[in-house]
Short mmCIF file of C-alpha atoms and ligand atoms in Angstrom, two decimals:
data_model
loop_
_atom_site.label_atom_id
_atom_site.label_comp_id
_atom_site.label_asym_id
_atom_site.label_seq_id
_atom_site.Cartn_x
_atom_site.Cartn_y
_atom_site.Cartn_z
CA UNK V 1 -12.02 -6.43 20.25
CA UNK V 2 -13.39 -3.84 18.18
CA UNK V 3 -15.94 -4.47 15.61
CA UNK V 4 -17.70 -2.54 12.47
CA UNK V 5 -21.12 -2.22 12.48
CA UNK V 6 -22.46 -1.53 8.31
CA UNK V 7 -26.47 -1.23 7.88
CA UNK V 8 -26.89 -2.13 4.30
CA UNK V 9 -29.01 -0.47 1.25
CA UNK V 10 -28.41 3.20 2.08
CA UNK V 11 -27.11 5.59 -0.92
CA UNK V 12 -23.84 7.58 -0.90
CA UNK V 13 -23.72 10.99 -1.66
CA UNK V 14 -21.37 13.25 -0.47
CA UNK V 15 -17.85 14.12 -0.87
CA UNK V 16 -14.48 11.90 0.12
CA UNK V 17 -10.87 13.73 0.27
CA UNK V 18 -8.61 10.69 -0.61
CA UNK V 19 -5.90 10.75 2.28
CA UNK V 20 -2.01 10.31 1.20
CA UNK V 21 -0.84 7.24 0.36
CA UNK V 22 0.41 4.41 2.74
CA UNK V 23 2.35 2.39 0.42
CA UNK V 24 4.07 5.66 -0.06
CA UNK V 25 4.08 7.19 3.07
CA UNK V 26 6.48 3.74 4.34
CA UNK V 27 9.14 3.48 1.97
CA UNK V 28 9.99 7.97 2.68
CA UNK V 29 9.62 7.42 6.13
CA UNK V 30 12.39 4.72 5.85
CA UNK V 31 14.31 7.09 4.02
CA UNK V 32 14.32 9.63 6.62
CA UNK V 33 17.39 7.62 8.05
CA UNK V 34 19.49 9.00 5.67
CA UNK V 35 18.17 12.72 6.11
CA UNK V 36 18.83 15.11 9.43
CA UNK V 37 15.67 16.36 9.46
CA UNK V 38 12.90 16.53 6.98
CA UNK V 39 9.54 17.12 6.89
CA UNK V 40 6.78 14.66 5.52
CA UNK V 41 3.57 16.18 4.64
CA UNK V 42 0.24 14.38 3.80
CA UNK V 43 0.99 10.76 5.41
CA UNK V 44 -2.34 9.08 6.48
CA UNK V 45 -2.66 8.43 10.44
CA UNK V 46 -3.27 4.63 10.31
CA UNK V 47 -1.60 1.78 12.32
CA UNK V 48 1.14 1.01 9.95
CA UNK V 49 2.18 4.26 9.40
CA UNK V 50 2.73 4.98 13.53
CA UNK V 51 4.24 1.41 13.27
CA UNK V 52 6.94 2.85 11.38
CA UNK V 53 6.98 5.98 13.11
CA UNK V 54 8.07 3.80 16.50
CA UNK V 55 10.42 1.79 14.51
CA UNK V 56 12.59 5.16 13.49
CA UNK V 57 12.01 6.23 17.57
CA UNK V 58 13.80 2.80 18.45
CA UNK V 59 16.58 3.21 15.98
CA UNK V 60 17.17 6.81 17.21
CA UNK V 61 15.26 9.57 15.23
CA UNK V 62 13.00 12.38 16.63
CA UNK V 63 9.53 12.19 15.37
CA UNK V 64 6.92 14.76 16.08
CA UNK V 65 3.48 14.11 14.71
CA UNK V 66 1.15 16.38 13.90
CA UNK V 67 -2.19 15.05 13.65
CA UNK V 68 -3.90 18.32 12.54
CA UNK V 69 -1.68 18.52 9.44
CA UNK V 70 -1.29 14.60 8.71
CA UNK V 71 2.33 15.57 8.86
CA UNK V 72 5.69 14.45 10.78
CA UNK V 73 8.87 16.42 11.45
CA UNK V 74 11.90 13.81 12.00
CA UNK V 75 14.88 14.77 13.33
CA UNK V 76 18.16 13.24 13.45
CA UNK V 77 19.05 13.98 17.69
CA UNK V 78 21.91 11.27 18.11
CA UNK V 79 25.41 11.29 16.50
CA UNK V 80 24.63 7.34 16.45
CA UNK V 81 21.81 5.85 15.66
CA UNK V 82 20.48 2.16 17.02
CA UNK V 83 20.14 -0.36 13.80
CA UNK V 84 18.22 -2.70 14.61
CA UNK V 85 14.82 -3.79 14.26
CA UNK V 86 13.24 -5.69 17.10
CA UNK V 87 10.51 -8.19 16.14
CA UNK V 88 7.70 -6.65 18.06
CA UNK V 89 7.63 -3.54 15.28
CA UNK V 90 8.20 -6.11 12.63
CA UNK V 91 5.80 -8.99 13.06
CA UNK V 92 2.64 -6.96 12.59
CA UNK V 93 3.94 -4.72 9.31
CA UNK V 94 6.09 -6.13 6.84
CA UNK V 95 7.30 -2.71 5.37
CA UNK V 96 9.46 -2.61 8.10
CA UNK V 97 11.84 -4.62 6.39
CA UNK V 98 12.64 -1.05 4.33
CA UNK V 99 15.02 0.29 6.67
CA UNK V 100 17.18 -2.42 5.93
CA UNK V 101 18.71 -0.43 3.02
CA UNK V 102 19.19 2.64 4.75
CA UNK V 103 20.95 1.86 7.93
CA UNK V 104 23.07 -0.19 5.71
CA UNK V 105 23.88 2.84 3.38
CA UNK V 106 24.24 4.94 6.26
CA UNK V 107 25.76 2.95 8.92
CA UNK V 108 27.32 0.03 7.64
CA UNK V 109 25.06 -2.34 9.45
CA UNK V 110 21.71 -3.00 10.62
CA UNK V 111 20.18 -5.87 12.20
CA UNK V 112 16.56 -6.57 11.67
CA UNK V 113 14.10 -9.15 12.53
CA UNK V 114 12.10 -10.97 10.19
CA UNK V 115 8.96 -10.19 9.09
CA UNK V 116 6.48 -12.18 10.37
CA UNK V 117 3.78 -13.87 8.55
CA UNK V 118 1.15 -12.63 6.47
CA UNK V 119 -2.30 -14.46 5.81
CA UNK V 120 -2.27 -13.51 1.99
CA UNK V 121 0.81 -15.22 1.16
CA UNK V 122 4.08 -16.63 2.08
CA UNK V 123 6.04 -12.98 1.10
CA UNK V 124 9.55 -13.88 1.66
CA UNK V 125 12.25 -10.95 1.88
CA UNK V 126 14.64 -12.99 -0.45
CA UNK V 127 14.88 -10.21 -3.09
CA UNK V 128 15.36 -7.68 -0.83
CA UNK V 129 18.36 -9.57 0.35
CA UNK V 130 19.83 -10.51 -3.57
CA UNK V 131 19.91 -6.70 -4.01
CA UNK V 132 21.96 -5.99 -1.25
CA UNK V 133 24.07 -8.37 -1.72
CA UNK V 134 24.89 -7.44 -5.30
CA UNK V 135 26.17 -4.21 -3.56
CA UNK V 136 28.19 -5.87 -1.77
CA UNK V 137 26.36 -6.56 1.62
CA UNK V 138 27.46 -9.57 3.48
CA UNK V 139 23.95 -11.35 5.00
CA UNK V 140 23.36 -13.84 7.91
CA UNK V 141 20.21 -15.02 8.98
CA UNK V 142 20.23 -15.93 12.28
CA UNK V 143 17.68 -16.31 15.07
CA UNK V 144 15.16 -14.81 13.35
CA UNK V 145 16.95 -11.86 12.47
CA UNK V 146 19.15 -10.45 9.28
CA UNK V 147 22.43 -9.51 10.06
CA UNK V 148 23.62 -7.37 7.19
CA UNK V 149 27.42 -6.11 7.17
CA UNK V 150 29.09 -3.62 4.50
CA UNK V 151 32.35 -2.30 6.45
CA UNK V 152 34.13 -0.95 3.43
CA UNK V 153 30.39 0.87 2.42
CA UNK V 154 28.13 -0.74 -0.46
CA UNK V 155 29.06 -0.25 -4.03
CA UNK V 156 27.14 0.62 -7.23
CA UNK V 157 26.18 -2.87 -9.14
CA UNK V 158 23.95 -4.09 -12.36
CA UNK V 159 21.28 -5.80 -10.39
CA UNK V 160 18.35 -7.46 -12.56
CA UNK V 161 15.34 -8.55 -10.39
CA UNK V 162 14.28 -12.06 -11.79
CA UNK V 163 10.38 -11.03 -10.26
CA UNK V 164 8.88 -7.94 -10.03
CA UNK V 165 8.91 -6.55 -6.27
CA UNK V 166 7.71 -3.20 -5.22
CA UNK V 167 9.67 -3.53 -1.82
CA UNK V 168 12.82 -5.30 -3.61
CA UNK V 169 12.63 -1.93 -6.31
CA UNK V 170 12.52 0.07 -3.05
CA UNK V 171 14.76 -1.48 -0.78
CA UNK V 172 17.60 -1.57 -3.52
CA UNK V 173 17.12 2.21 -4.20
CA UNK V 174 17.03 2.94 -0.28
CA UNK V 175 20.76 1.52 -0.36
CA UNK V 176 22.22 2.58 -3.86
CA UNK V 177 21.82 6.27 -3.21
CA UNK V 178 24.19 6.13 -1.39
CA UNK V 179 26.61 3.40 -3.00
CA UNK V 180 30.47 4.24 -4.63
CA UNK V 181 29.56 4.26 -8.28
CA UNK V 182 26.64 3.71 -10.50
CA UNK V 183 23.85 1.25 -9.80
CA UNK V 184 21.44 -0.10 -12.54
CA UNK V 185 18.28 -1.92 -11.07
CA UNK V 186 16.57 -3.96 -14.50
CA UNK V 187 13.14 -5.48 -13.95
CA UNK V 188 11.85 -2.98 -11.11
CA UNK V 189 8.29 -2.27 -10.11
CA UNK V 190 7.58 1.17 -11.22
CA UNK V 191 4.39 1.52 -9.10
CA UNK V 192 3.69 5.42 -8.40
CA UNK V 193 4.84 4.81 -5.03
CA UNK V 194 8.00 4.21 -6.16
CA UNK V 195 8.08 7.25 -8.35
CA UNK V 196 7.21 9.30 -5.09
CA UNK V 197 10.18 7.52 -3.41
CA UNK V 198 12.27 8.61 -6.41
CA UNK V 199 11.02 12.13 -6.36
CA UNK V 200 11.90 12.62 -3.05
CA UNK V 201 15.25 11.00 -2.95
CA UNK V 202 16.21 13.11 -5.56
CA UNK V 203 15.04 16.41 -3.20
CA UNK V 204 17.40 15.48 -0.89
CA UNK V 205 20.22 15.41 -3.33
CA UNK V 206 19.99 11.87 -5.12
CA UNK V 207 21.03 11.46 -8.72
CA UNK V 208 18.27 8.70 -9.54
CA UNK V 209 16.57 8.18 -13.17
CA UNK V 210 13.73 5.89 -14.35
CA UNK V 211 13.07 4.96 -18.02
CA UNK V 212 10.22 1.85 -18.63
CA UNK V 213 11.35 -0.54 -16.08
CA UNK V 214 14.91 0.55 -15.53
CA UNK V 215 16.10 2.29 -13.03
CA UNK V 216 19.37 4.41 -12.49
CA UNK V 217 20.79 5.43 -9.10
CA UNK V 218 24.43 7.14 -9.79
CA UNK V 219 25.31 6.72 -5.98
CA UNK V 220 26.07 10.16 -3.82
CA UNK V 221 28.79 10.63 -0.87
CA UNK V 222 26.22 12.46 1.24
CA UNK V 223 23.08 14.02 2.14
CA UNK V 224 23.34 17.99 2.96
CA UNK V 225 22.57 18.75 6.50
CA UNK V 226 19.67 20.96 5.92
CA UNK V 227 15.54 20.32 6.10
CA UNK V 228 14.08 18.72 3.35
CA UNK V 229 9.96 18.63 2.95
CA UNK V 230 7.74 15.90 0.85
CA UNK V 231 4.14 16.17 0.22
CA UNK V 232 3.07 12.42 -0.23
CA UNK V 233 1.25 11.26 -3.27
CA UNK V 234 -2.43 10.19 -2.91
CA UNK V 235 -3.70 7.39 -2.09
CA UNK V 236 -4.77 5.14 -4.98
CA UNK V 237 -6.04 2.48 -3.29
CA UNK V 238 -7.93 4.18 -1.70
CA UNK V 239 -9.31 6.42 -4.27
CA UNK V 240 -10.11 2.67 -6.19
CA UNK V 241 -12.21 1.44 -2.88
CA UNK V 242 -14.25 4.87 -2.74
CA UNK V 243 -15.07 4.53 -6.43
CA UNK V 244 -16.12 1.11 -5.83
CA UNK V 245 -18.05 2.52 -2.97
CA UNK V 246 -20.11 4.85 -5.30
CA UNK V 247 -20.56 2.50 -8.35
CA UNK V 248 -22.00 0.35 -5.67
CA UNK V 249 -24.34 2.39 -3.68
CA UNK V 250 -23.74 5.68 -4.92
CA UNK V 251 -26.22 8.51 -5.92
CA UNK V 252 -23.26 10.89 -6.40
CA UNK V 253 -20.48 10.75 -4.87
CA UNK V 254 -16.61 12.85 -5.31
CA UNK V 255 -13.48 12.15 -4.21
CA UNK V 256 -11.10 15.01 -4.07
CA UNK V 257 -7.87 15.41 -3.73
CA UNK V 258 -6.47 12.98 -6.85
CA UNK V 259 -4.52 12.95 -9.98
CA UNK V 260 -7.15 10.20 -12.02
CA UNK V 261 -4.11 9.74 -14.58
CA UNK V 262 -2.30 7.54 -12.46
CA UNK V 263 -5.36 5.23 -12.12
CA UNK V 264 -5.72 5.16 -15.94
CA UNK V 265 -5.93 1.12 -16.04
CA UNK V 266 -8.53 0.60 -13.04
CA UNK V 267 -11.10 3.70 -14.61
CA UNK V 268 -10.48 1.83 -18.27
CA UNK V 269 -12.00 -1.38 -16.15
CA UNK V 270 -14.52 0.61 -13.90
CA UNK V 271 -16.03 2.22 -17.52
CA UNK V 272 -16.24 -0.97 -19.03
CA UNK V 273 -18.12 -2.44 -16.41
CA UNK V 274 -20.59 0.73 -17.00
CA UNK V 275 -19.51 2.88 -13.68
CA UNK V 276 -20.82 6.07 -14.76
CA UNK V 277 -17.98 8.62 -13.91
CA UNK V 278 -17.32 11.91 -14.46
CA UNK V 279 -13.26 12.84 -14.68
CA UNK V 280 -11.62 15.87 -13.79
CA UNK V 281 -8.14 17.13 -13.31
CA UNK V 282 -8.09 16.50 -9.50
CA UNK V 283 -11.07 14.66 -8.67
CA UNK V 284 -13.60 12.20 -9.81
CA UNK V 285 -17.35 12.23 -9.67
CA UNK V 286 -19.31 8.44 -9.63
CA UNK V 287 -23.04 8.53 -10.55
CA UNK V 288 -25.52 5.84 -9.75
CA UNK V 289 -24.63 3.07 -11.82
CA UNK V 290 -28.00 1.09 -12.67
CA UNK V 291 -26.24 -1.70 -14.97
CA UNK V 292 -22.87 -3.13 -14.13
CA UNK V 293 -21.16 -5.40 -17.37
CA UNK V 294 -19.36 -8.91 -16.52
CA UNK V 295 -15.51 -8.35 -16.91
CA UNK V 296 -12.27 -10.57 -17.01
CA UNK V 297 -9.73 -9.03 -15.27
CA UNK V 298 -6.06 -9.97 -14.00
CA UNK V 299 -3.85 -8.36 -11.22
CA UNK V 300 -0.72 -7.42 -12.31
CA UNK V 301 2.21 -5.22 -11.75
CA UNK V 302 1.88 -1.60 -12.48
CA UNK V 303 0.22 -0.33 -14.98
CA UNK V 304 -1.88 -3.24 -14.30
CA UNK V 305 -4.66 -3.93 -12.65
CA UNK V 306 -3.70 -3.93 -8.77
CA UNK V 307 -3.43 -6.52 -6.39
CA UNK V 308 -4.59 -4.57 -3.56
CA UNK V 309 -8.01 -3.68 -5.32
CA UNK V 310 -8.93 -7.00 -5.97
CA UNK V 311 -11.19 -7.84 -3.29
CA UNK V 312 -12.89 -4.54 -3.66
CA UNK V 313 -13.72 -5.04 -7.40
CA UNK V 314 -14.86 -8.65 -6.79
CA UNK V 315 -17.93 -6.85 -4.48
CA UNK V 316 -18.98 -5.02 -7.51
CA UNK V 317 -18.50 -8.28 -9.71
CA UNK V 318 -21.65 -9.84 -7.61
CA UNK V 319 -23.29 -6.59 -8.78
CA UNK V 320 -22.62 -7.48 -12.57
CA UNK V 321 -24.80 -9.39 -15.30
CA UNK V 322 -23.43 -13.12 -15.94
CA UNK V 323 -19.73 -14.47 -14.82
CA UNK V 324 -16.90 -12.42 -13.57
CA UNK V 325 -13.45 -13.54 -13.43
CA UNK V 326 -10.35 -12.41 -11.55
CA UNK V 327 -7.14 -14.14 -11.86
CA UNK V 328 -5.03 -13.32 -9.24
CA UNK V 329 -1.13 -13.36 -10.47
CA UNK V 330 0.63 -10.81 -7.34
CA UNK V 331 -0.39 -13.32 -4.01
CA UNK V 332 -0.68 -17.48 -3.70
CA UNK V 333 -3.53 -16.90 -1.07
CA UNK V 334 -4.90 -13.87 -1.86
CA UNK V 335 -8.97 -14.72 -1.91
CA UNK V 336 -9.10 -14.91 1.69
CA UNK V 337 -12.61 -13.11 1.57
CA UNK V 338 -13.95 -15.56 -0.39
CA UNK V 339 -15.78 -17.69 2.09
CA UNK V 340 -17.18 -14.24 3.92
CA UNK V 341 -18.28 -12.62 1.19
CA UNK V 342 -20.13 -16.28 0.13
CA UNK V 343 -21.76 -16.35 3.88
CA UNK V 344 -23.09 -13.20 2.31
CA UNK V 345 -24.91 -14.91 -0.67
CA UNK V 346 -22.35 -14.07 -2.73
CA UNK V 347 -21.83 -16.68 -5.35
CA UNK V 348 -18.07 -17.08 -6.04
CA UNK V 349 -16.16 -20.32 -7.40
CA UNK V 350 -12.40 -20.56 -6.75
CA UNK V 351 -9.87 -22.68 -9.18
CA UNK V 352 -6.37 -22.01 -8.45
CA UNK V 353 -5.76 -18.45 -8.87
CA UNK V 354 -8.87 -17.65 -10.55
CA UNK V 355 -12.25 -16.82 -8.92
CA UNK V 356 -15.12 -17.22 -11.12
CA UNK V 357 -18.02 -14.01 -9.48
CA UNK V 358 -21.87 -15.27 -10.62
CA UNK V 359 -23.20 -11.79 -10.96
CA UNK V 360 -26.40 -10.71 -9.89
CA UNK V 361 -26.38 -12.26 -6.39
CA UNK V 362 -28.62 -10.51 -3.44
CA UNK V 363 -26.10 -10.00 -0.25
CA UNK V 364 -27.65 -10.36 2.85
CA UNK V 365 -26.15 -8.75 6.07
CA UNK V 366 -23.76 -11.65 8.37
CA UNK V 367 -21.51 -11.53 10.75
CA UNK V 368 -18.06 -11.63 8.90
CA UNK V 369 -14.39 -11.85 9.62
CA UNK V 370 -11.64 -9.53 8.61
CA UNK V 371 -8.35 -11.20 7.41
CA UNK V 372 -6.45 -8.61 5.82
CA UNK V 373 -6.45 -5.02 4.87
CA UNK V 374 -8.04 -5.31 1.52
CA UNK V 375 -10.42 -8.32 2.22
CA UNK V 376 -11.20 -6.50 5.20
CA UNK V 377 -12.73 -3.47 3.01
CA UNK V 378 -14.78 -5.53 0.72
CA UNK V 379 -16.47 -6.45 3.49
CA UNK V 380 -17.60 -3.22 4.04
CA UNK V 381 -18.63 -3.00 0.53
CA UNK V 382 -20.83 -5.66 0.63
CA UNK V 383 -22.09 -4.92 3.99
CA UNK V 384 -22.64 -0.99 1.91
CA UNK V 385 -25.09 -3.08 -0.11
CA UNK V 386 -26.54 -5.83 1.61
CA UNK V 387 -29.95 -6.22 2.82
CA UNK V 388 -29.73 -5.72 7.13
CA UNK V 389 -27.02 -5.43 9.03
CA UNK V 390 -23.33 -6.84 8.77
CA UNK V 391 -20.80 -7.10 11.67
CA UNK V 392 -17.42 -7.26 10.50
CA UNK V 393 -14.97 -8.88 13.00
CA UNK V 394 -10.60 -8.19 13.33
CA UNK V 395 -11.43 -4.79 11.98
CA UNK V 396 -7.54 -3.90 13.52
CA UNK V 397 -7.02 -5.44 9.73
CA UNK V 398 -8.45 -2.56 8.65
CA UNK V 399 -7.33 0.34 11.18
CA UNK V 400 -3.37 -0.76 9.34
CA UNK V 401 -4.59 1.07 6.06
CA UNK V 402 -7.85 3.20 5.76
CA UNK V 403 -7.53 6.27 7.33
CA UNK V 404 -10.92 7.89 9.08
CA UNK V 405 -12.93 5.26 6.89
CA UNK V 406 -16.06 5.46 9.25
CA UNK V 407 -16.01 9.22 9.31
CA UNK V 408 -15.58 9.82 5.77
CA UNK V 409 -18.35 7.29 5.01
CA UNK V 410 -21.15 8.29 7.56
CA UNK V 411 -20.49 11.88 6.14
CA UNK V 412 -21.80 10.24 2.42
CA UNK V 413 -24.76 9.06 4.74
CA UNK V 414 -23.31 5.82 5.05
CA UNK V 415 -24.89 4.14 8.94
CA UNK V 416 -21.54 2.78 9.98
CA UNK V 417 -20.58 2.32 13.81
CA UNK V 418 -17.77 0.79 15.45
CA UNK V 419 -18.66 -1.11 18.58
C1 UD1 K 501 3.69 -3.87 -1.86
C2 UD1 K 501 2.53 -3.18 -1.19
C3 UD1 K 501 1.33 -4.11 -1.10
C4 UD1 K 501 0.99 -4.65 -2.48
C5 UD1 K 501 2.22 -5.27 -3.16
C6 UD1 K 501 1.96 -5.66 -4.60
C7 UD1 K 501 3.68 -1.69 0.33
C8 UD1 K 501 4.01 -1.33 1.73
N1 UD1 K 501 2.96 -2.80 0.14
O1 UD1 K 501 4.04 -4.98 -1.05
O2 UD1 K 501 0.25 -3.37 -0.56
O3 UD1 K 501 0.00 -5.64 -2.37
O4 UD1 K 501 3.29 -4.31 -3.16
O5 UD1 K 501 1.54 -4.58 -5.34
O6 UD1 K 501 4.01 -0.97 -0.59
N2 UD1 K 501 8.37 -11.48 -3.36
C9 UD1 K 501 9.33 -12.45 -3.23
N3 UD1 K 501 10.49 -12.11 -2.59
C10 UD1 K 501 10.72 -10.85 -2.07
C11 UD1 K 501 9.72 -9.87 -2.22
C12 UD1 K 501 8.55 -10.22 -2.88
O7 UD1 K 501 9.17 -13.58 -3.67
O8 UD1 K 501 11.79 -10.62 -1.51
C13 UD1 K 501 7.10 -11.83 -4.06
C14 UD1 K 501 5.89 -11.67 -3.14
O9 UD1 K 501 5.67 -12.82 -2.35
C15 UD1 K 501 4.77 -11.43 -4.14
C16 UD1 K 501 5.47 -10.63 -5.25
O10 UD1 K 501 6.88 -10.87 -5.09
O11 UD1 K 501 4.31 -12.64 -4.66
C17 UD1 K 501 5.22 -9.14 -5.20
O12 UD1 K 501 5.47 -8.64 -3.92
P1 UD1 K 501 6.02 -7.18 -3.67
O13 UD1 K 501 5.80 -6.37 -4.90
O14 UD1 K 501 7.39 -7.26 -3.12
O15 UD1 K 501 5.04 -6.65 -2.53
P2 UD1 K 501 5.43 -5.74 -1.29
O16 UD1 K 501 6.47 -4.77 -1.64
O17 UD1 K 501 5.65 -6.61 -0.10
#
């Protein structure tokens, strides 16, 4: 099993491109299902995203990657397409579940297995499921699989989500595009992501608008046989962890290739916390930071502060004068880095979903253990600043989401190796 090898106390400088976005990436490739052939420009070549690329090879659709251009040409070869999901693409990604909505839209019926389970939390697929049935999908769950039906084709419906989901939000636009009538989603996640999603379903012909948190899909008979092309958003996450990066153990280091208004919360947070950053249009410079300021922060839906940053910012937190606090509102089980980052020296308290981050703590280098994508990035962070070496273990964690990490690191004169 692979592992990372970070040697500690070494500062950045250099400059990052910020890949496209994952989270985004999933939900279009999904979408393709509907589509004959489009092309999808600026996806980031990490595990989940060829995950999903074999998942639309099993159902049926061409897909030729080209790993030059980060981009994949998908083709629709077969007058019938497979829909079904099979477990083995499902249990290690849970975005999967997105082509749920499509093959229902577009064929009537899909099959798909379960997602399996997922160390931050229990993340059922029960909303998913609500919205599709409000458009009239009949759903059996059986054998570890969802059996979803909709002979006489779905129909448009007033769906209000009684949580916030980003995949539910997804998942119900996936099928309304292509529902009799008008469908109004209430309560939606309105991450960027799902803008993206939105901007390119309405490329391909869909008649979808978005005002605070609701969302309006007036439903279309069919998608024009021609090629459609998407350039993916950035990656925000990502651009959040490389900022981190630099307030950390930065002399100066940009990332390129980003629209900073989207992150407006997280650099609100970051400049309160006295990261030194200079903001442009499409990219973001962070200067050595000498003094970092205790913060109180919660992860919430967008705008808020993100889930999936969490365990990044909490690195920086050890970094800070006096007590830190994160409450953690998105995920039940979501400080699985906790104990690592405390065989670290890190000094960390946990009480139900908050974790209470006693600044100032020296990090000394360990041998760690990856549990998920984010924890397994703050790992590197801390390994970025702490004295020796750190081996980080179940770095396949990490290979689902960050796309040429090492590279783009050692080339800031990080010493990273992967053994
Ligand atoms: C997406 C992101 C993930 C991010 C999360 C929250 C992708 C591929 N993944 O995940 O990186 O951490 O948003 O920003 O975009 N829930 C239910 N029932 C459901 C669905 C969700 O109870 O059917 C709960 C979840 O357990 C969680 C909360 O709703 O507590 C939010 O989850 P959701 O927004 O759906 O996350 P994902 O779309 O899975």
């Amino acid at each position: 099993m692979q592992k990372l090898i970070v040697k500690g106390k070494k500062n950045l400088s250099g400059t990052i491109p910020i890949s496209g976005s994952k989270n985004a990436s999933l939900p279009i490739l999904a979408a393709s299902i509907l589509t004959s052939r489009v092309l999808i420009k600026n996806i980031p070549l990490v595990r989940d995203i060829s995950t999903m690329i074999d998942l639309l090879r099993f159902i049926g659709m061409e897909c030729k990657l080209n790993k030059k251009k980060n981009s994949v040409k998908i083709k629709k070869t077969k007058k019938k397409l497979n829909p079904v999901a099979p477990y083995k693409l499902m249990k290690t990604m849970r975005a999967g579940v997105l082509v749920l909505g499509p093959l229902l839209a577009k064929y009537k019926k899909a099959k798909i297995s379960l997602p399996g389970g997922c160390a931050i939390g229990t993340r059922p697929v029960n909303l998913h499921l609500f919205a599709l049935k409000r458009l009239g999908a009949k759903i059996k769950i059986k054998n570890g699989y969802i059996f979803a039906n909709a002979e006489k084709g779905l129909k448009g419906n007033v769906i209000k989500f009684p949580e916030i989901s980003v995949g539910a939000t997804e998942s119900a636009i996936l099928s309304a595009i292509l529902a009799k009538g008008k469908t109004t989603l209430l309560n939606c996640a309105i991450e960027p992501e799902v803008l993206d999603l939105i901007n390119f379903l309405n490329k391909i012909g869909g008649r979808i608008s978005i005002l605070k948190r609701k969302i309006t899909i007036n439903g279309i008979l069919e998608i024009k046989d021609k090629e459609f092309s998407h350039k993916v958003m950035f990656d925000r996450i990502e651009l959040g962890t490389y900022i981190i990066a630099g307030a950390l153990s930065g002399k100066k280091l940009v990332v390129t290739n980003v629209n900073p208004k989207i992150i407006k919360t997280e650099l609100q947070i970051f400049k309160k916390m006295g990261v030194k950053l200079i903001i442009y249009r499409k990219k973001i410079i962070i200067l050595s930071s000498k003094k970092i300021n205790r913060i109180f922060i919660q992860t919430e839906p967008y705008p808020g502060f993100p889930t999936d940053l969490q365990a990044q910012i909490m690195v920086l937190m050890t970094r800070a004068k006096g007590v830190s606090k994160i409450r953690e509102n998105i995920f039940e089980n979501r400080f699985m880095h906790v104990p690592e980052l405390r065989r670290m020296g890190a000094k960390i308290d946990i009480k139900n979903n908050i974790a209470s981050i006693y600044g100032q703590s020296d990090l000394s280098g360990a041998e760690v253990m990856a549990t998920d994508l984010r924890a397994s990035v703050s790992l590197v962070l801390a390994g970025l600043i702490a004295s020796g070496q750190t081996m980080i273990n179940r770095i396949y964690h990490l290979d689902r989401g960050y796309f040429n990490l090492e590279k783009k690191l050692k080339k800031c004169r990080a010493v990273i190796k992967r053994i």
